[in-house]
Structure formats: C-alpha cells, structure tokens
Coordinates of C-alpha atoms in Angstrom, one line a residue:
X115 CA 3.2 35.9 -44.0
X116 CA 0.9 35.2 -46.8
X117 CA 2.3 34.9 -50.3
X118 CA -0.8 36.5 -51.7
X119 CA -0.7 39.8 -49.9
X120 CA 0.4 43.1 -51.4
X121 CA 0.6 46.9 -50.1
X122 CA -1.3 46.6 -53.8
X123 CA -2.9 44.2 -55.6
X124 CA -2.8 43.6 -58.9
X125 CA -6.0 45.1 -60.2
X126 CA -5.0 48.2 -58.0
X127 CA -1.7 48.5 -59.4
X128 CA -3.6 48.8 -62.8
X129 CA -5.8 51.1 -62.0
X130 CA -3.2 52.9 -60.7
X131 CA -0.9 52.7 -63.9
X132 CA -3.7 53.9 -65.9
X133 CA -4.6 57.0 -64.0
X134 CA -2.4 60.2 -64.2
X135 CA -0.7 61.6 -61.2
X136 CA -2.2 64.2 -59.8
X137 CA 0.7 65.2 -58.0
X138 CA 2.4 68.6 -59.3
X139 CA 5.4 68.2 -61.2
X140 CA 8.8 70.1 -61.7
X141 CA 10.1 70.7 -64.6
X142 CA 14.2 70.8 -64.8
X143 CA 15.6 73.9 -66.7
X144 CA 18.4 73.0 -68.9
X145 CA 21.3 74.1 -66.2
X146 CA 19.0 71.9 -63.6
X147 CA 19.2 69.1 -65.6
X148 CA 23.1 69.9 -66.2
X149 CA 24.1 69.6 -62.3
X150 CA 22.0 66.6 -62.5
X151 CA 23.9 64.8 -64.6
X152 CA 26.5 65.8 -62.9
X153 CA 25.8 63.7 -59.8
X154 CA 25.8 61.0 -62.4
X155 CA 22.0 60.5 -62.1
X156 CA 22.2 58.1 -65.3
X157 CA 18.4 57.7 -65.4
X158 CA 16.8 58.9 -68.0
X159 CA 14.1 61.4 -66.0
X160 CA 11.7 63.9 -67.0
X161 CA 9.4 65.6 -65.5
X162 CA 7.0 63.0 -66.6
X163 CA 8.8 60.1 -67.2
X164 CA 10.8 57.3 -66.1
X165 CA 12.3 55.2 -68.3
X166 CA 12.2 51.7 -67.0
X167 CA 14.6 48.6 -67.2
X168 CA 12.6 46.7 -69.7
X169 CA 11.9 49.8 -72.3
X170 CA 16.1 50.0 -72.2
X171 CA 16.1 46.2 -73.7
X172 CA 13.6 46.4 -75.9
X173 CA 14.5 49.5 -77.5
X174 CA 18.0 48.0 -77.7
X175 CA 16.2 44.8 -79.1
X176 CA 14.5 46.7 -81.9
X177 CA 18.0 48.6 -82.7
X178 CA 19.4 44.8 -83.3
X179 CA 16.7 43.9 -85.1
X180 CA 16.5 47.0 -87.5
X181 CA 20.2 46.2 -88.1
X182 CA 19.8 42.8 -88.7
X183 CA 17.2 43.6 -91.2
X184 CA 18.5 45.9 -92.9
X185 CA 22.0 43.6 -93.7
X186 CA 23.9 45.5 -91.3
X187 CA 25.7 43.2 -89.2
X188 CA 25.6 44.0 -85.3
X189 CA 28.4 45.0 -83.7
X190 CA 27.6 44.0 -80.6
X191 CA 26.7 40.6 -81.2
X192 CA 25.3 37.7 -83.2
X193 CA 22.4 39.1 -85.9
X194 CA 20.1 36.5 -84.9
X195 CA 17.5 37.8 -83.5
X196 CA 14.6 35.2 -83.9
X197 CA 12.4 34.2 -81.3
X198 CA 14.0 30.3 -81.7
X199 CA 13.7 28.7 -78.2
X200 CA 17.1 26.9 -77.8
X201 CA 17.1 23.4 -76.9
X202 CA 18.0 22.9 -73.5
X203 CA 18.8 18.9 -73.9
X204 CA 21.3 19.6 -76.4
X205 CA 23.6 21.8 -74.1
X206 CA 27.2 21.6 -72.0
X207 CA 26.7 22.1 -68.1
X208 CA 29.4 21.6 -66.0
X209 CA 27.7 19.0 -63.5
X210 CA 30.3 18.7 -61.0
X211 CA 34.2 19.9 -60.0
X212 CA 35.9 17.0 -61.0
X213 CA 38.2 16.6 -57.8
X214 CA 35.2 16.6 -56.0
X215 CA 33.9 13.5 -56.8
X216 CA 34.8 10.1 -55.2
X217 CA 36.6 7.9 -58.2
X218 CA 35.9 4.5 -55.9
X219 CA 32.2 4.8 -56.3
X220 CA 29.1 5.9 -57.7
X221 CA 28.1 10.0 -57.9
X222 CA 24.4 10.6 -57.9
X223 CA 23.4 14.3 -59.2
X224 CA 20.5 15.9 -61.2
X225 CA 20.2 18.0 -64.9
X226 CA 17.1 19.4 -65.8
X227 CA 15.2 16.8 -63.5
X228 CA 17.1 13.5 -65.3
X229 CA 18.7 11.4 -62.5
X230 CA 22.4 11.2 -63.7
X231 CA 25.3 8.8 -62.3
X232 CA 28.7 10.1 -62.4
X233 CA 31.8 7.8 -62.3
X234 CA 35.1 6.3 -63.5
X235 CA 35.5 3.8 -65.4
X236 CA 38.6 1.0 -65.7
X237 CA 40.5 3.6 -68.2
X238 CA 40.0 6.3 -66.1
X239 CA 37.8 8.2 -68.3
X240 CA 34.7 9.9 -65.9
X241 CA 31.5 8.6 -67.5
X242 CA 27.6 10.2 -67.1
X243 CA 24.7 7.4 -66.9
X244 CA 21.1 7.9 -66.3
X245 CA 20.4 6.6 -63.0
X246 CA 18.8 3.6 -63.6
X247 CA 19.6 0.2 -64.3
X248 CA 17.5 -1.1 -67.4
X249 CA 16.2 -3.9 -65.4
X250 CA 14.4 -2.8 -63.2
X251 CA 14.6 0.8 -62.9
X252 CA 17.4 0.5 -59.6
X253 CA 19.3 3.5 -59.3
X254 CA 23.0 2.7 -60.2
X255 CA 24.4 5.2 -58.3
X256 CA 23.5 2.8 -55.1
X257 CA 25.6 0.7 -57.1
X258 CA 29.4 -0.2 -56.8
X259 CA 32.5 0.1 -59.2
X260 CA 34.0 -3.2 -59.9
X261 CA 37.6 -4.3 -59.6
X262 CA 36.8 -4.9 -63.3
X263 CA 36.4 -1.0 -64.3
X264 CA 33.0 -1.7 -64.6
X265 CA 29.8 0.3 -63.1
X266 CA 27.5 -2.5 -61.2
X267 CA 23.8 -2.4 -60.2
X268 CA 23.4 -3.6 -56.6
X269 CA 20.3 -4.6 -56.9
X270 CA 20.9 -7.9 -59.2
X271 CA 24.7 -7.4 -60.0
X272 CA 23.9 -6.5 -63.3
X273 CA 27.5 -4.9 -64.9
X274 CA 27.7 -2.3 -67.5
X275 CA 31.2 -0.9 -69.1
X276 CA 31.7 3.1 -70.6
X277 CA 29.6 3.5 -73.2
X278 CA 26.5 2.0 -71.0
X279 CA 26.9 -1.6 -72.8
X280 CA 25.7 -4.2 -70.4
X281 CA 28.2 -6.8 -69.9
X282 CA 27.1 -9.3 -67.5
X283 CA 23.4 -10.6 -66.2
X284 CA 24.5 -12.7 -63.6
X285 CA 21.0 -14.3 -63.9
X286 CA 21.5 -16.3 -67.2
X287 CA 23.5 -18.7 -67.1
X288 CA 23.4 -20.1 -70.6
X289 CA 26.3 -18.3 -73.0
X290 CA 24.3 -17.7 -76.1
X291 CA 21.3 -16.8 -73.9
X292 CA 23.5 -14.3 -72.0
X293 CA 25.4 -13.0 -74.9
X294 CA 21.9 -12.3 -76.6
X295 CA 20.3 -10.6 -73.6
X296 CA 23.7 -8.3 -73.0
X297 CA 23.6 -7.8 -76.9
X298 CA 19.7 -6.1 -77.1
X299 CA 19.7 -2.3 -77.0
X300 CA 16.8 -3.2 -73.7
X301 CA 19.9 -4.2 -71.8
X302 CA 22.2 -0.6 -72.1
X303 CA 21.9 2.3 -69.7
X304 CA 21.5 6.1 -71.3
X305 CA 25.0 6.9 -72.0
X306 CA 25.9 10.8 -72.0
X307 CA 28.3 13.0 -74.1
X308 CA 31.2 14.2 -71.4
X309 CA 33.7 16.7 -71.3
X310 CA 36.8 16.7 -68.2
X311 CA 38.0 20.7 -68.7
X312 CA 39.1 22.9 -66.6
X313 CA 37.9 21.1 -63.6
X314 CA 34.7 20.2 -64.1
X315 CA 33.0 17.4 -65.7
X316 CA 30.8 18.6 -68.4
X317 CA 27.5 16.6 -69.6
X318 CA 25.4 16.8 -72.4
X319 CA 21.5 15.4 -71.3
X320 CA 21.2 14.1 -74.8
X321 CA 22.3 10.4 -75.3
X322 CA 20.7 9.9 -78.5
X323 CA 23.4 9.4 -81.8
X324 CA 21.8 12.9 -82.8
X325 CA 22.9 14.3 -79.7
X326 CA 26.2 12.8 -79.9
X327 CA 26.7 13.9 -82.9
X328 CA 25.9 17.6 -82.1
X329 CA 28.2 17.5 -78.7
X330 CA 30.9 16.1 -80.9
X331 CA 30.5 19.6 -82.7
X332 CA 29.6 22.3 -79.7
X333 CA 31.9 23.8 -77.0
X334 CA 31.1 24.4 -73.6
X335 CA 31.2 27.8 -72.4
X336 CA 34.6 27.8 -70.2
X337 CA 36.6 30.5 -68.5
X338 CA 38.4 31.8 -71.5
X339 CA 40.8 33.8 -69.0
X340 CA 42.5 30.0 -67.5
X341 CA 43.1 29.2 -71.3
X342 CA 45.7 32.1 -70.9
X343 CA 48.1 31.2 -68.5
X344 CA 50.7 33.7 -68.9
X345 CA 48.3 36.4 -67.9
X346 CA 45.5 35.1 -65.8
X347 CA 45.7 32.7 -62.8
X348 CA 43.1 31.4 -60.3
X349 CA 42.5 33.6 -57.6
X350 CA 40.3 31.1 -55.9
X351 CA 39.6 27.1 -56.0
X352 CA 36.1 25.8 -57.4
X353 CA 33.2 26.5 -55.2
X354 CA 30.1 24.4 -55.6
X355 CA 26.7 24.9 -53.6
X356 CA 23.1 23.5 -54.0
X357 CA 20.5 26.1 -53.9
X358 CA 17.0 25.9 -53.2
X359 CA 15.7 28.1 -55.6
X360 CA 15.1 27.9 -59.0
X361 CA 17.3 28.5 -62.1
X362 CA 15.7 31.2 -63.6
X363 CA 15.5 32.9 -60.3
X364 CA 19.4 32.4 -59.2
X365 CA 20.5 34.1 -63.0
X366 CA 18.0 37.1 -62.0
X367 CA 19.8 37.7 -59.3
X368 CA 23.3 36.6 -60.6
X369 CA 22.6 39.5 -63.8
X370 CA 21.5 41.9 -60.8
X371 CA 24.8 43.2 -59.4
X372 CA 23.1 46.2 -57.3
X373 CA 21.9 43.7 -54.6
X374 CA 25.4 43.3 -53.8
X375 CA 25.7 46.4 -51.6
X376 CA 22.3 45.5 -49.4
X377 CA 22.4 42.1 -49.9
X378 CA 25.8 41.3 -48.6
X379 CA 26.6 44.3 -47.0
X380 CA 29.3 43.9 -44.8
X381 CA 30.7 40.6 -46.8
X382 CA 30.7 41.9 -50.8
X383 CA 29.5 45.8 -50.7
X384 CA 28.6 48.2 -48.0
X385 CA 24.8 49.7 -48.4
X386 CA 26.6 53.4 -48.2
X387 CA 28.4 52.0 -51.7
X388 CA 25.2 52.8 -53.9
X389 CA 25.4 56.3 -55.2
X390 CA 23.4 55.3 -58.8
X391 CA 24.3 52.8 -61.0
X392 CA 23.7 52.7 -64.8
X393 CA 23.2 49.3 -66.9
X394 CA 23.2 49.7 -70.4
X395 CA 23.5 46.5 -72.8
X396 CA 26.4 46.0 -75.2
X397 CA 25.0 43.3 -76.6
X398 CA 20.9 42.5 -76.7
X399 CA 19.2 39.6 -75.9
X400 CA 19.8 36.7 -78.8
X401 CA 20.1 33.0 -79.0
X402 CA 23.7 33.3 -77.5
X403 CA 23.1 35.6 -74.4
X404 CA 23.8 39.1 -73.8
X405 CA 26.2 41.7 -72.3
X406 CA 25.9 44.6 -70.1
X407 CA 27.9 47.3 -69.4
X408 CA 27.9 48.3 -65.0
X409 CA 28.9 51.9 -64.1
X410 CA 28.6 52.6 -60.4
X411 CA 30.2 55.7 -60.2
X412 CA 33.3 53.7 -58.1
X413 CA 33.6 51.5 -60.8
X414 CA 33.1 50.2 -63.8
X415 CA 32.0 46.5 -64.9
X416 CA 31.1 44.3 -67.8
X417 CA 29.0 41.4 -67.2
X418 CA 27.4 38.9 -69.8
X419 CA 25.0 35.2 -69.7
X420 CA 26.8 32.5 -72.2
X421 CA 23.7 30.0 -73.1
X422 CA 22.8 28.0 -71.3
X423 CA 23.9 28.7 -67.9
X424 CA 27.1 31.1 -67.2
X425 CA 27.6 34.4 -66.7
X426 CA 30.6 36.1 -66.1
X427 CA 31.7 39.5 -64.6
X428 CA 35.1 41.6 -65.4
X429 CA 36.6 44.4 -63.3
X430 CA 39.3 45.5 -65.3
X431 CA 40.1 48.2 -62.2
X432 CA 40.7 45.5 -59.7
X433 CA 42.1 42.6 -62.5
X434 CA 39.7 40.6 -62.0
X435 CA 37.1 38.0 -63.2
X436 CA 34.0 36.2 -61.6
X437 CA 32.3 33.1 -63.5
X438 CA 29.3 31.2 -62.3
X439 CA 27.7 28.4 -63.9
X440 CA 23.8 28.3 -62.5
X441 CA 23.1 25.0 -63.4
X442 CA 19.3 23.7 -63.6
X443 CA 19.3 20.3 -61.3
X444 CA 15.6 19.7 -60.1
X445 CA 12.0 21.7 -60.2
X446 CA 12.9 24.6 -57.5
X447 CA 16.6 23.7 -57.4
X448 CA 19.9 24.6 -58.8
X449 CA 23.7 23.9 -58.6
X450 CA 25.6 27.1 -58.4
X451 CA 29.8 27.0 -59.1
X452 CA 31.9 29.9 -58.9
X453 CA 35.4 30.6 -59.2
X454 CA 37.7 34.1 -59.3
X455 CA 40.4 34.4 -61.9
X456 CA 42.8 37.4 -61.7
X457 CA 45.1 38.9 -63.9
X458 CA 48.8 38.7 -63.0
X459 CA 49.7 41.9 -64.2
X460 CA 46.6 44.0 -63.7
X461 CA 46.0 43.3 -59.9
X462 CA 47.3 46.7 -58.4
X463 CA 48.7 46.9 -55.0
X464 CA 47.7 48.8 -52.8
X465 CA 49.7 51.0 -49.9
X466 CA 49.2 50.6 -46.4
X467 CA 46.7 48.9 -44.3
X468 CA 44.7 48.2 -47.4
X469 CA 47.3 46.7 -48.7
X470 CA 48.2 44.2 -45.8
X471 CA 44.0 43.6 -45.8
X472 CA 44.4 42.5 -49.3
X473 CA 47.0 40.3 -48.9
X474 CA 45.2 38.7 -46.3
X475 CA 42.4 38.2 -48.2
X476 CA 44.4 36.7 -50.9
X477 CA 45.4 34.2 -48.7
X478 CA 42.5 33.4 -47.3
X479 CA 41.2 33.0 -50.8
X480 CA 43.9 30.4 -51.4
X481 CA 42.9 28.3 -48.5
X482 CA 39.9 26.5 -50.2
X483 CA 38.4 25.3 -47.0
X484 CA 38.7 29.0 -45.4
X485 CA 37.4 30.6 -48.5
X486 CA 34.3 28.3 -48.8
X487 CA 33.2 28.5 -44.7
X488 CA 34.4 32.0 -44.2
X489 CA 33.5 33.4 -47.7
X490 CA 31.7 32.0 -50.8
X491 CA 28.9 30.3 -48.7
X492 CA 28.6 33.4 -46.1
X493 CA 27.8 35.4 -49.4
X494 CA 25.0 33.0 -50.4
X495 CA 23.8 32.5 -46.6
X496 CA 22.6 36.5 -47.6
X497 CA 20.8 35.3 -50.8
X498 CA 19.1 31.9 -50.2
X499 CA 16.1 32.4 -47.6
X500 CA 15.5 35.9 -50.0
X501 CA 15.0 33.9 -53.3
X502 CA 13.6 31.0 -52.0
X503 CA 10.7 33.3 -51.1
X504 CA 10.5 36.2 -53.6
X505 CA 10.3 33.3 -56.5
X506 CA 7.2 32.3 -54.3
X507 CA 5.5 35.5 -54.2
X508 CA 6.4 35.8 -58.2
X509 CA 4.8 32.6 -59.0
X510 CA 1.9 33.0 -56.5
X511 CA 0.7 35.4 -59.6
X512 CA 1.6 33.3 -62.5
X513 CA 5.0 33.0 -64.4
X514 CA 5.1 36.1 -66.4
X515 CA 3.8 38.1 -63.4
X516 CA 7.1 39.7 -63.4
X517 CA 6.3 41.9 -66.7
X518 CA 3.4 43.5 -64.3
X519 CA 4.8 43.3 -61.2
X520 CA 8.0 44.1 -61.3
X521 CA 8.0 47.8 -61.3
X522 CA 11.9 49.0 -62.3
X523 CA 12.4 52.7 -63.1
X524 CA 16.1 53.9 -64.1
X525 CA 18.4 51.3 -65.8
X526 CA 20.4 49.6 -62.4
X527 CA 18.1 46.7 -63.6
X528 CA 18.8 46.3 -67.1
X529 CA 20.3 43.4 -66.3
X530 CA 17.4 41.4 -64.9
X531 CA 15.3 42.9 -67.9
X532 CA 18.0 41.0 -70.1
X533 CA 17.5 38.6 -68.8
X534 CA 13.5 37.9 -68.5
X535 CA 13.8 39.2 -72.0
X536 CA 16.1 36.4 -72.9
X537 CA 14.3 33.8 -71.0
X538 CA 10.9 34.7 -73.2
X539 CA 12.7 34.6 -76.5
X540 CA 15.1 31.9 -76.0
X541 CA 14.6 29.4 -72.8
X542 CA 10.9 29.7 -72.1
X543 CA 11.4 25.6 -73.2
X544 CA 13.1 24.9 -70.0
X545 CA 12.2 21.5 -68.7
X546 CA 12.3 22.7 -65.2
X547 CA 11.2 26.4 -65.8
X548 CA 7.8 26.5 -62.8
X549 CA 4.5 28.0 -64.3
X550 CA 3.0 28.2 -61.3
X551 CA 3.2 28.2 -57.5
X552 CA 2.3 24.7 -57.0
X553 CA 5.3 23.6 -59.2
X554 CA 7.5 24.3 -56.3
X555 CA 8.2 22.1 -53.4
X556 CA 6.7 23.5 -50.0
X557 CA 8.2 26.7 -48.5
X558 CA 11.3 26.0 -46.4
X559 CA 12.4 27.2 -43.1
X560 CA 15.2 29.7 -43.1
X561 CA 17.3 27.2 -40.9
X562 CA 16.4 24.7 -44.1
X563 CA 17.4 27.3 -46.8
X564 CA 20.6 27.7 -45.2
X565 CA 21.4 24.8 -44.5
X566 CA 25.2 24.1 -45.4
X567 CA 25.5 20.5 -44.5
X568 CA 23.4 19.3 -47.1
X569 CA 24.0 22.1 -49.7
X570 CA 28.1 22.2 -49.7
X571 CA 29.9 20.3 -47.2
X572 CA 28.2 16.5 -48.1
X573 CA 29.4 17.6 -51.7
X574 CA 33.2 19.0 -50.7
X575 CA 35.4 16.7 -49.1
X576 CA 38.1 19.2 -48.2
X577 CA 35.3 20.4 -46.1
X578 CA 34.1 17.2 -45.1
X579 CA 38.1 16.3 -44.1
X580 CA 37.8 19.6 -42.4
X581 CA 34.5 18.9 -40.1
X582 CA 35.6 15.3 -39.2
X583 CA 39.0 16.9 -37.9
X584 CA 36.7 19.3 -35.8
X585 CA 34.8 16.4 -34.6
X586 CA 38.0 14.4 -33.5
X587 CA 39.6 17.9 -31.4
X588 CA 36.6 19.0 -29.6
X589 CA 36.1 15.5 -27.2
X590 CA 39.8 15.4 -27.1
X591 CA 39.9 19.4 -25.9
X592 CA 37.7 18.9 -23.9
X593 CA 39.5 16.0 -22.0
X594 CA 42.5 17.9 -21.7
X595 CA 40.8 21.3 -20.7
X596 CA 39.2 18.8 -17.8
X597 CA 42.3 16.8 -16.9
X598 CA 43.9 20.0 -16.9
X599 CA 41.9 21.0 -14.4
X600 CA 42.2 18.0 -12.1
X601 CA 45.6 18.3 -12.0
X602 CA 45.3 22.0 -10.9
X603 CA 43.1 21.4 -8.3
X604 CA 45.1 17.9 -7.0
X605 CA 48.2 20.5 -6.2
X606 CA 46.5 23.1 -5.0
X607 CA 44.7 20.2 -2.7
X608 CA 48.2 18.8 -1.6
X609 CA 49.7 22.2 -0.6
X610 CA 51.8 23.1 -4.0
X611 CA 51.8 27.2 -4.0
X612 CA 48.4 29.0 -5.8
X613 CA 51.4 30.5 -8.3
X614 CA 53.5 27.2 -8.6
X615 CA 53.4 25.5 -12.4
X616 CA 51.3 23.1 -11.1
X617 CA 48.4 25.2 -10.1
X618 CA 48.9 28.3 -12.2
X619 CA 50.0 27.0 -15.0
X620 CA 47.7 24.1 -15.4
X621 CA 44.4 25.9 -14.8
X622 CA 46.2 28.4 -17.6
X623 CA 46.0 25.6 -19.7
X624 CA 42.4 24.6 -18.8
X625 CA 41.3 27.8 -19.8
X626 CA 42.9 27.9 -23.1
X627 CA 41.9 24.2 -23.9
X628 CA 38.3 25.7 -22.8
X629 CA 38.4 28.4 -24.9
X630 CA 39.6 26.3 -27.8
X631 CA 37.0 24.1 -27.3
X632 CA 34.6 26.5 -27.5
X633 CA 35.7 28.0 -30.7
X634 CA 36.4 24.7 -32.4
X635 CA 32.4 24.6 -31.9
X636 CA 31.8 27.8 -33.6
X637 CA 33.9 26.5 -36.3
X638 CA 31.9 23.6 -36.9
X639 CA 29.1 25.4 -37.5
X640 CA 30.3 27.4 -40.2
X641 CA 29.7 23.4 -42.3
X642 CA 26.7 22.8 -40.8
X643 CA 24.4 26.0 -40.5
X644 CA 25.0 29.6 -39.7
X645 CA 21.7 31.9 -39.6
X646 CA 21.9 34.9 -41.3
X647 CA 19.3 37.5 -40.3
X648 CA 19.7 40.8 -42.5
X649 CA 18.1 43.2 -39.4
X650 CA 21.3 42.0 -37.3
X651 CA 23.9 43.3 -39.9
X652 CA 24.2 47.1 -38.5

C-alpha cells in the first residue's frame, strides 16, 4: 500500500470542506431532539452542524483563558495558559522498573535520543551516565562494574565512581600526571539527576549544575494512589514494553480510550460495547496537562496527561486505576510502562460466574509472567503494526497534517484534540518530535512490529527465566514422549497384553508428554512473537 494514497486527497478534501452540501437536510423538532438525547447521543448535532473534537478544546481553551484574564482563577486547573513550550531536558521519566535491571553490570537505554547507562554503584545507589566514556567516545554500557563499586570502560579500563568522576587511567603511570588527568573536568562522564520511587528509576536528561539544581526542586509525576496504602494496592506488577512508534503517536492513542472496543476487542472491550461516548475536558490544555471526563453510557471515566509523559485513567465503578508512562527513547521509538492499582474497598464483587471469572483474572493478574504473555503485551500486539503505520501516513503530509486531516465530528475524541492541542502549545520542542516522513526509520514488517523478544522479554527477566525454563522442558519432553513410546512398543513386541501397564499405559504417557510438548511450543511463542491479524478476531 502506498502511504500517499487517499479515498481523497488533500486539495479534494478542501474543495470539499468549502462547498455546501447539497444533500437535503432534516431538521429535529424539539420532541425529536428530546428522544435523541435520550439515546444519550452526546454530540452536539444540528441539522447543519457537527461540532467537532478540536472546536470542544478550543472553546474550552478560550473559557480558561477568559478566566485567567479576567483574575478569576480556574477551577479546573492551573491559570497558565501561555503558549511557553516546556523544556523537555529538564523533566522526570521513569527510565526503567528498577527490579528489572541487572545490578552486576552495565544497563544501556535511550531518553530523548541521549544514550544513557544505568547501573549500581559500590553504595548501592543506581546511577544514570551518558553512554560514553570521555576518551574516546566507547559506550560504557559495554563496560563492566568493578569489585571496586566502580563503573569501568572496557575499552582502556578507564574507572569512573557515582557522580561520573574518573578515578583511574590505567595508561598514566606517573601519580601527579594521573592525579592531574583524573582531576580535569575532560576526564568525567555526564552524570544525571536520579530518583529510585516506587519501582522505577527516574532520570533527569539534564547533567548540568542548573539542572541539578532544578531536579533537586521538581517531583516526578508518580502514582499518587500507592502513596496510600491503607486504601489502594497494586493490582498488577510493572509492565514495560518498547514500542516502535513514536511518542507523540503512543499518547494519541493512550488519551483515545474509544479504540479500546475495536482495537482490542475480544481482550479489553467488545466492538458491540460502543453505544456513543462523550469526552468533555475538566481541565484545558496548559503547561501541566489536562483532564477529561469519559461517559460511555456503561460507564463513566476520568483520564488526564501529567507533563511530560503519564497519563492516568480512574474507574471509580470498577475501583480501579490505570497509569502509563509513554516515555520518548529514540526518533520513531518509545518505552511504554503500565501498571493497575485498585482500591481495596471499592472493588465490588460480583455474584456468580462473573464473579469466579474475576477472581481468575485477579490471579492471573498477580502472576507477572502470566499477566505480561497472556495480557499486557496481547493488548499491545492489537496496537503496534496500527500506529507504526497510521503515524506514517500522518507524516507522509507533514506534521501538523492532523489539524486537516483528521476529520473528528462528536466529542469521543476530545481526548486526542487535547492532546495535539497540548503538544502545539507546550511540547512542540520535543527533541524527538518527527517533522516529516523521512525522520522515521523504514516501515517495518508486522512480524517486526510485533516482535516481543526484542520489545519485552530481552528487557524482563521473569520472562526471560520463564522462556529458558521452556527451552529446557521441550527437548526433555520430547525424550520422554519418545522413550515412552519405545518402551510401549518393546512390550507390545515381546507379547505383554495391548491393555497391560506396559503397553497402555506407556503409549498414554507418550501422548500426554506429546501433547505437552506441543503446548510448551505455543507457550514459547507468546515471548517471542504472536501475530495478531484484526480480520481473524470474529
């Protein structure tokens, strides 16, 4: 398929906009419009009119604005309403789920396209290092961690200690001569502000005293609810997946909850769920993020975007809260993690065979290595290949083609509005924000997209412990299934009866070792790469 075709292009879609229909139009009497509203049609339609997604933010945007002007402070939100983009270096992201990472060596990962180095030092304290040594540019994290506490390049043994100092050049061996060359700022690596909280290791990109200074003084946007232990609990373990697809892209769909049903039918939603859903913001785009208010008819739903990269649902019917952090790694890449939180007191039960469902989903939800192959990465298996090319297509046009292209009637995407509204304002700074087609790497495959190795298993090692387990059963299975079988067919050669243990039983045996064999290998793929093809979801 070509990225540039359209059922319309973009000069047709103008001409179209500017001409009036021709077709004849009904006009709703007042009891009409009555039943309507009735059925919960939340849109705001007349005969002529549909009011679109982006009109809903920016006439909430004006409403702020007027307030703010007039010295009335904002109930929904901060007052500041100024178009100051926010600086994106000067920032918490939660780079990686602490317990994740390997303490004995070296943990490479990406922020806004700066190669960072992740690991512990002597104390125990994590530390965050540009990735490359100040010699000659070798990336540390192919380096090793000394018995000494200290990080070591492997390309010349050069050693440096927590705060980046470099405190050995094994090169020089004259003292004063060494003591000089350790002492010159030439010889430290980029040392960045960190934060261990709540599981995850924070970094600020910013390793300047300035930035220092204003970490020292900012908090990162955590899960308020796990600060609150006497009435929320974790309902799942930290989930953490790299996604090919941009950052800006991931949060669009992240703030667009009415994908859900199609997207993931079957695993979060059912298309037969979608009845009309209204998006109205509580809280307008500004320097901080916004909020939105989700009625679906079956429910209803807050969700809101903390600058610079989490967003956070509540369902206060089901007890319940969603957080993911989209965090930008690399041009065209992202690092999504997720985690559920539920209230203890506010998580109704539910009678019946419901109930027993839900209790086996909460226990499958407490299994971390279940939840991530049979659940959290299924759930993303649906969005991937999808993104990965719709930001294509976008960009194909130019990177505000959305404002033209994007045509949203009714308000079930005030959310995205939000945020492209917010993105404008605030983040169009964005060191890794594409402006155009060719800032993206080359269209993958959907096996490529998908793929789970590389995204989540390399990076969890319960998984990893999981998929070397499978790895060890399925030749050892396999043996038995066979010497099963031998020993079947040895008694049934030397006369032992077709019913006997020793027949019966053993080729029983081969044919449940078989059969687990074979189901170990459909296991293993769930690490490695399942293909998810909407059409085949009935």
């Amino acid at each position: 398929m070509m990225l540039h075709q359209r059922a319309l292009t973009t000069h047709q879609r103008a001409s179209v906009a500017a001409k009036p229909c021709s077709t004849p139009c009904i006009t709703l009497g007042s009891s009409a419009r009555v039943r309507v509203a009735r059925r919960h049609l939340r849109t705001r339609t007349l005969a002529t009119e549909v009011i679109e997604a982006p009109q809903v933010i920016a006439e909430a945007e004006a409403a702020l604005e007027s307030s703010s002007s007039s010295g009335t402070e904002a109930a929904a939100g901060p007052s500041s309403t100024g178009s100051k983009q926010i600086n994106w270096y000067q920032q918490w992201y939660p780079l990686a789920i602490i317990k994740d990472l390997d303490p004995r060596r070296p943990n490479a990962a990406r922020l806004l396209g700066i190669p960072v180095v992740m690991w512990r030092d002597g104390s125990g304290a994590w530390r965050a290092f540009e990735d490359r040594c100040p010699h000659r540019l070798a990336p540390l994290s192919e380096g090793r961690i000394d018995a000494n506490g200290t990080l070591m390049c492997s390309y010349h043994g050069w050693e440096f200690n927590g705060a980046g100092a470099c405190t050995r050049i094994p090169q020089i061996g004259d003292e004063r001569a060494h003591a000089t060359a350790c002492a010159s700022q030439r010889s430290c690596v980029a040392s960045y502000p960190v934060k261990e909280v709540q599981g995850l290791l924070w970094v600020w990109p910013d390793a300047s005293p300035e930035g220092a200074a204003a970490a020292a003084a900012a908090a990162p946007a955590l899960i308020a609810e796990l600060d609150q232990p006497d009435e929320w609990e974790p309902r799942t373990d930290w989930f953490m997946r790299e996604m090919p697809i941009s950052m800006e892209t991931v949060v669009e769909n992240v703030a667009d909850p009415c994908h859900a049903n199609f997207t993931h039918h079957k695993v979060q939603g059912a298309r037969s769920n979608e009845k009309g859903t209204d998006i109205k913001p509580l809280t307008p785009p500004t320097p901080a993020g916004f909020k939105m208010e989700q009625d679906s008819g079956r429910f209803r739903a807050s969700f809101e975007f903390i600058a610079p990269c989490f967003l956070k649902y509540t369902f206060p019917a089901f007890g319940r809260v969603m957080a993911v952090y989209v965090v930008p790694t690399a041009m065209g890449y992202s690092r999504m993690i997720t985690r559920f939180v539920k209230n203890k007191h506010n998580f109704p039960a539910r009678p019946g065979l419901m109930g027993i469902v839900l209790k086996f989903m909460e226990l499958l939800e407490g299994n971390r290595v279940l939840e991530h192959a049979l659940m959290r990465n299924k759930v993303l298996d649906g969005d991937n290949h999808v993104l990965h090319v719709q930001e294509r297509q976008l960009l194909a046009e130019g990177v505000n083609a959305w404002q033209k292209n994007y045509y949203m009637p009714g308000t079930s995407d005030t959310g995205v509005a939000a945020w492209r509204s917010w993105l404008t304002k605030f983040g169009a700074d964005m060191p890794l924000l594409p402006k155009t087609l060719q800032d993206l790497p080359p269209l993958m495959s959907r096996r490529d997209s998908l793929d789970r190795l590389s995204q989540h298993t390399q990076h969890c090692p319960d998984c990893q412990q999981a998929l070397k387990r499978i790895n060890l059963a399925l030749p050892a299975t396999w043996a038995a299934a066979a010497a099963a079988l031998l020993v079947a067919g040895v008694a049934a050669a030397t006369g032992a009866p077709l019913l006997s243990w020793n027949v019966a039983g053993a080729a029983a045996a081969a044919v449940l070792l078989a059969l687990a064999h074979r189901s170990l290998n459909k296991f293993k793929e769930l690490f490695i790469f399942t293909d998810y093809v909407h059409a085949d979801v009935a």
